[in-house]
C-alpha positions as protocol buffer text, in pm:
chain_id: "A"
residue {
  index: 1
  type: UNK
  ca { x: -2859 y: 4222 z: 32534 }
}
residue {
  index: 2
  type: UNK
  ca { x: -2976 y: 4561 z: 32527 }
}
residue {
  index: 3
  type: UNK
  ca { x: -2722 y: 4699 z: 32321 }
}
residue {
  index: 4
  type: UNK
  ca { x: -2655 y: 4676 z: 31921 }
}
residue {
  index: 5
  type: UNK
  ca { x: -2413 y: 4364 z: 31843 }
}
residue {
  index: 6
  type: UNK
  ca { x: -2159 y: 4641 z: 31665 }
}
residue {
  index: 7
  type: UNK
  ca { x: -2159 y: 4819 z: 32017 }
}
residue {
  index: 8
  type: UNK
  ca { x: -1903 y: 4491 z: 32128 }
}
residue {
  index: 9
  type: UNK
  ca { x: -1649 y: 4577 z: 31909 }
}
residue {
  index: 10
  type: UNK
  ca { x: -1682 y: 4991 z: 31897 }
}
residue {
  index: 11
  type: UNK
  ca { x: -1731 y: 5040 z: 32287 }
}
residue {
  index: 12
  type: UNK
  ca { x: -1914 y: 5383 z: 32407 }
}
residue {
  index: 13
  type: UNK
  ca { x: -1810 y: 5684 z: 32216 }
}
residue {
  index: 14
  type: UNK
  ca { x: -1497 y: 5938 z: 32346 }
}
residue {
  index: 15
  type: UNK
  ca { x: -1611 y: 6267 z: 32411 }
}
residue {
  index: 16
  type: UNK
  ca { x: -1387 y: 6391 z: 32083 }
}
residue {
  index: 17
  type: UNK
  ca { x: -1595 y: 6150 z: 31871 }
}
residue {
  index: 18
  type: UNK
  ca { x: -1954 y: 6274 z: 32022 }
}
residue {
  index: 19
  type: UNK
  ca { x: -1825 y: 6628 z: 31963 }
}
residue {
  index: 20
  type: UNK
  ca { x: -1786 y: 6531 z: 31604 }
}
residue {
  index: 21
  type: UNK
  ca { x: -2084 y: 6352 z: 31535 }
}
residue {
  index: 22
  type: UNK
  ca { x: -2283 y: 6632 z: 31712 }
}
residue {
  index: 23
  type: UNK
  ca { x: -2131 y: 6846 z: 31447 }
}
residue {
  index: 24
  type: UNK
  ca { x: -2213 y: 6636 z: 31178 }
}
residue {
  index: 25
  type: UNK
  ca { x: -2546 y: 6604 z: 31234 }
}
residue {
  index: 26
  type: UNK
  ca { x: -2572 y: 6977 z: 31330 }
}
residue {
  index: 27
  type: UNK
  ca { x: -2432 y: 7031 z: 30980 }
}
residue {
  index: 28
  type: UNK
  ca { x: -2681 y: 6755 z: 30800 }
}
residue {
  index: 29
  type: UNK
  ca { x: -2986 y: 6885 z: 30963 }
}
residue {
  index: 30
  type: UNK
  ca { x: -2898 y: 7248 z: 30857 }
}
residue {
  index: 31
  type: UNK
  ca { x: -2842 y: 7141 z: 30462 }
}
residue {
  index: 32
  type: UNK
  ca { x: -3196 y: 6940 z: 30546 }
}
residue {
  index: 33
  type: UNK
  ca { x: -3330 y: 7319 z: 30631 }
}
residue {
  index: 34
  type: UNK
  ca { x: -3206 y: 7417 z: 30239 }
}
residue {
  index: 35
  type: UNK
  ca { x: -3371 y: 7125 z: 30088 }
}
residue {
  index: 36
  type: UNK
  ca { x: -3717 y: 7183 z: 30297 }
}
residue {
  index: 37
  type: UNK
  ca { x: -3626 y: 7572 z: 30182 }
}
residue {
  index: 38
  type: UNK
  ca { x: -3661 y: 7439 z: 29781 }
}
residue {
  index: 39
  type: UNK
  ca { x: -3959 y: 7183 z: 29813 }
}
residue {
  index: 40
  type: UNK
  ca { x: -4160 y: 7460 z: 29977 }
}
residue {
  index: 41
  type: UNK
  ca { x: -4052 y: 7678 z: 29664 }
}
residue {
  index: 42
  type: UNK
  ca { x: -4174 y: 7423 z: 29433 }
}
residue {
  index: 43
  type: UNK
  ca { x: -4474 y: 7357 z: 29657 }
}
residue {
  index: 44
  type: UNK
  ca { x: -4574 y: 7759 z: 29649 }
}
residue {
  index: 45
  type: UNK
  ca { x: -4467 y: 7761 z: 29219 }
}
residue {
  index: 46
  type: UNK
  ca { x: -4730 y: 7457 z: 29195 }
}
residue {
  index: 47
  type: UNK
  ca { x: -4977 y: 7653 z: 29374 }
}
residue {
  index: 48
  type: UNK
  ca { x: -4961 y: 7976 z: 29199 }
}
residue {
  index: 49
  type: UNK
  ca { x: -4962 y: 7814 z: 28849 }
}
residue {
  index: 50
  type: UNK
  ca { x: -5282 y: 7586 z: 28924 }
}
residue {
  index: 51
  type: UNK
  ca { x: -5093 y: 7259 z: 28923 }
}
residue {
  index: 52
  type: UNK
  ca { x: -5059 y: 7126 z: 29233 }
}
residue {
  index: 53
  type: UNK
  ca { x: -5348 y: 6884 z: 29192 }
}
residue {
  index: 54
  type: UNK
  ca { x: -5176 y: 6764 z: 28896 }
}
residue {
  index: 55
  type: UNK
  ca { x: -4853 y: 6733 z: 29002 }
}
residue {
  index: 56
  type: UNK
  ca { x: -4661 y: 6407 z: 29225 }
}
residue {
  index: 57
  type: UNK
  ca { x: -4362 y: 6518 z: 29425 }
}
residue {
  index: 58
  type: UNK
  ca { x: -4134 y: 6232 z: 29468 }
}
residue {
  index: 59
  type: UNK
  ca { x: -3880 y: 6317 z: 29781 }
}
residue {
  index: 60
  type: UNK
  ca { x: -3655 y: 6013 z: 29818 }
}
residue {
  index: 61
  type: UNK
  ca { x: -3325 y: 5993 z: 30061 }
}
residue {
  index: 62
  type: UNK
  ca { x: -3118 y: 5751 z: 30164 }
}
residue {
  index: 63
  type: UNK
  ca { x: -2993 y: 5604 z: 30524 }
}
residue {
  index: 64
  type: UNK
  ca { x: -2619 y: 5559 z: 30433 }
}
residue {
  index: 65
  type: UNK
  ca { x: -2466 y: 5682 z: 30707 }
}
residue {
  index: 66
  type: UNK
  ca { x: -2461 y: 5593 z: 31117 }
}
residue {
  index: 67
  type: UNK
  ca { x: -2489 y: 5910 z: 31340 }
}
residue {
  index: 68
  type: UNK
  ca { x: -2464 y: 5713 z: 31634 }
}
residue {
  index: 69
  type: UNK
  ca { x: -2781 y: 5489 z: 31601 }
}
residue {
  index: 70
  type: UNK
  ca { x: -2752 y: 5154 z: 31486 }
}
residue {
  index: 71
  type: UNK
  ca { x: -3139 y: 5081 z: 31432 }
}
residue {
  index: 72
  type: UNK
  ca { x: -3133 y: 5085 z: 31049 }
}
residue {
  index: 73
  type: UNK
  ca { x: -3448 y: 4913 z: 30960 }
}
residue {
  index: 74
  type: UNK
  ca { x: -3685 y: 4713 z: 31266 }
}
residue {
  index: 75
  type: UNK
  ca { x: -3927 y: 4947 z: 31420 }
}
residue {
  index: 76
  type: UNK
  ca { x: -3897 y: 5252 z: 31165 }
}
residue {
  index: 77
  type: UNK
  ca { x: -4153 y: 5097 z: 30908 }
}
residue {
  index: 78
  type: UNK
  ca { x: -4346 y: 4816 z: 30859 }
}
residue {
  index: 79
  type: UNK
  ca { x: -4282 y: 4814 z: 30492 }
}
residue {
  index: 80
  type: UNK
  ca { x: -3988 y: 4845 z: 30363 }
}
residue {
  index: 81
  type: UNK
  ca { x: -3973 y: 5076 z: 30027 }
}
residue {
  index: 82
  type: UNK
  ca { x: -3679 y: 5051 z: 29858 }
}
residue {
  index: 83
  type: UNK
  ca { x: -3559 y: 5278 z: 29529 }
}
residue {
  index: 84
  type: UNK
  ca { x: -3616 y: 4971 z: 29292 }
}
residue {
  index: 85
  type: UNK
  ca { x: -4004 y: 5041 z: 29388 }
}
residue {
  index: 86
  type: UNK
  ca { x: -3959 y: 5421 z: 29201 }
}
residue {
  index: 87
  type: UNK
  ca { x: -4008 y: 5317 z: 28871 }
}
residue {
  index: 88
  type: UNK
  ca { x: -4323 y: 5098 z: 28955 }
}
residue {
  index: 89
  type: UNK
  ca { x: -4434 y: 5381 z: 29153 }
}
residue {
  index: 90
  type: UNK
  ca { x: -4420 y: 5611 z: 28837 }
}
residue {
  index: 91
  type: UNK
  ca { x: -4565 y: 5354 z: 28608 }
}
residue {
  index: 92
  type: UNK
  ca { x: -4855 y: 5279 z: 28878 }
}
residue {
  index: 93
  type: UNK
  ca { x: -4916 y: 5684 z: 28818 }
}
residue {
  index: 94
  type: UNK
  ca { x: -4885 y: 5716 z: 28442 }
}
residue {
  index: 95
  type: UNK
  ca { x: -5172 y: 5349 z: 28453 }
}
residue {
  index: 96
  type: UNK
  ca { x: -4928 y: 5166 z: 28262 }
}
residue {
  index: 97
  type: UNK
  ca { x: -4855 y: 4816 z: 28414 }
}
residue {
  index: 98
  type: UNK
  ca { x: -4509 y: 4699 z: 28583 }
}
residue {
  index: 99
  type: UNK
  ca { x: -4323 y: 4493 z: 28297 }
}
residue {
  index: 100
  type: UNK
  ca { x: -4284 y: 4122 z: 28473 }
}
residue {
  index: 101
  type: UNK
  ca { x: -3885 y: 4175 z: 28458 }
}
residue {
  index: 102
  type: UNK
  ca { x: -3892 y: 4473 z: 28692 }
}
residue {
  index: 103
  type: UNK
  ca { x: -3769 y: 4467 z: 28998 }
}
residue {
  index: 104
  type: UNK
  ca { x: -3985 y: 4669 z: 29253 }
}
residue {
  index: 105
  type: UNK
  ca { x: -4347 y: 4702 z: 29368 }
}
residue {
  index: 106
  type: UNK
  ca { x: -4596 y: 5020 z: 29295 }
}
residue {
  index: 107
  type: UNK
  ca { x: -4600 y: 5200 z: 29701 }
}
residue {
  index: 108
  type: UNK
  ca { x: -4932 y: 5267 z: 29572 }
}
residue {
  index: 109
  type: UNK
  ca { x: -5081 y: 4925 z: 29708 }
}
residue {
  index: 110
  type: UNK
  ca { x: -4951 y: 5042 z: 30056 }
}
residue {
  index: 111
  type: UNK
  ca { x: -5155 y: 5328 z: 30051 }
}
residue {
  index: 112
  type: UNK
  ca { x: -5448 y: 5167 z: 29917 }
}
residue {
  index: 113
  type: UNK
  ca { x: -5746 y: 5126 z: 30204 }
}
residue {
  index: 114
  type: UNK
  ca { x: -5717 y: 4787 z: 30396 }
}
residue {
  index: 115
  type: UNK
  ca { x: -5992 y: 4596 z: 30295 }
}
residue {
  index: 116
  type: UNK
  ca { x: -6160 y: 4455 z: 30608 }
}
residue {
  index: 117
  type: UNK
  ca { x: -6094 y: 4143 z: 30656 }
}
residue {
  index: 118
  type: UNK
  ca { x: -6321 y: 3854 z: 30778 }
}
residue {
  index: 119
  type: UNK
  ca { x: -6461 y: 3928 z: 31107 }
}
residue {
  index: 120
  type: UNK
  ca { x: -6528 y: 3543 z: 31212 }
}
residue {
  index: 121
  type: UNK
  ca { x: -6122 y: 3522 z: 31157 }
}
residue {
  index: 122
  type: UNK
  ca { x: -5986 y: 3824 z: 31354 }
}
residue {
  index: 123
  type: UNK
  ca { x: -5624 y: 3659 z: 31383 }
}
residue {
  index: 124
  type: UNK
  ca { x: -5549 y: 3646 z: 31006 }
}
residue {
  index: 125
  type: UNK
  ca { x: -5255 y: 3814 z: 30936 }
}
residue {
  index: 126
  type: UNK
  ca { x: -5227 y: 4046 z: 30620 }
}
residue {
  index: 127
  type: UNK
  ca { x: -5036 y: 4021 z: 30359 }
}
residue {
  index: 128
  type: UNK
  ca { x: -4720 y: 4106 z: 30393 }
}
residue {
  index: 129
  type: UNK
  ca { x: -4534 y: 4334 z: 30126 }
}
residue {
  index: 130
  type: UNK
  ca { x: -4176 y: 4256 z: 30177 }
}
residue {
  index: 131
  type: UNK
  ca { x: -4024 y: 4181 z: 30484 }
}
residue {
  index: 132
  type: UNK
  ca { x: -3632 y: 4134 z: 30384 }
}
residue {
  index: 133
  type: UNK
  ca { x: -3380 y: 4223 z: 30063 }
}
residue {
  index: 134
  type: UNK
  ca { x: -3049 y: 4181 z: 29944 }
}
residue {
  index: 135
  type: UNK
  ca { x: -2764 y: 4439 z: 29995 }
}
residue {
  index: 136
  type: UNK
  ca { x: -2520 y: 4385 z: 29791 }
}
residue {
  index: 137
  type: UNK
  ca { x: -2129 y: 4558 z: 29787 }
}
residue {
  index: 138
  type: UNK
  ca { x: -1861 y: 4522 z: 29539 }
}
């Protein structure tokens, strides 16, 4: 099976329905080009007022919507960040601890240098961060 399971009930797209997804995206990608527009005009503010190197910018979006692909999550990341990691994320940044009833991880361990591991046991797998979560809709 080389094609996504949703592809059995959907079928191949009509030409009417490519034309409008084309579109769509078209239309996505060029309100992208406004967005990269703004972060470059914060980027070039930091700059010019010194604080760049004490500044974080947090750019976060969301994969809501299909544009044709159904390959949501396997093969685009090995670890999967979600938003409830944000406010660890922040807290990891500020050196205050994550209270024990939040949900989320600091992304700062991610990013952290792997420590090597032990070289008589090559074929020990690292830890993993998170490999599944819940979606929930009401």
């Amino acid at each position: 099976m080389d094609k996504h399971w949703i592809m059995k009930y959907t079928g191949p797209m009509r030409p009417i329905h490519m034309e409008f997804t084309n579109f769509l995206h078209r239309k996505r990608l060029q309100t992208l080009m406004s967005v990269d527009d703004s972060v470059q005009k914060v980027y070039e503010m930091l700059v010019e007022t010194g604080e760049l190197d004490n500044t974080y910018v947090i750019y976060t979006a969301d994969h809501g919507y299909h544009i044709g692909q159904f390959g949501l999550v396997k093969g685009k990341n090995p670890h999967l960040v979600l938003n409830i990691d944000l406010a660890p994320s922040i807290l990891h940044i500020a050196g205050l601890d994550t209270p024990p009833d939040m949900d989320g991880k600091s992304i700062f361990k991610l990013l952290e240098q792997e420590k090597t591991g032990n070289r008589f046991k090559p074929n020990r797998k690292p830890k993993v961060w998170r490999d599944t979560f819940l979606v929930e809709r009401g």
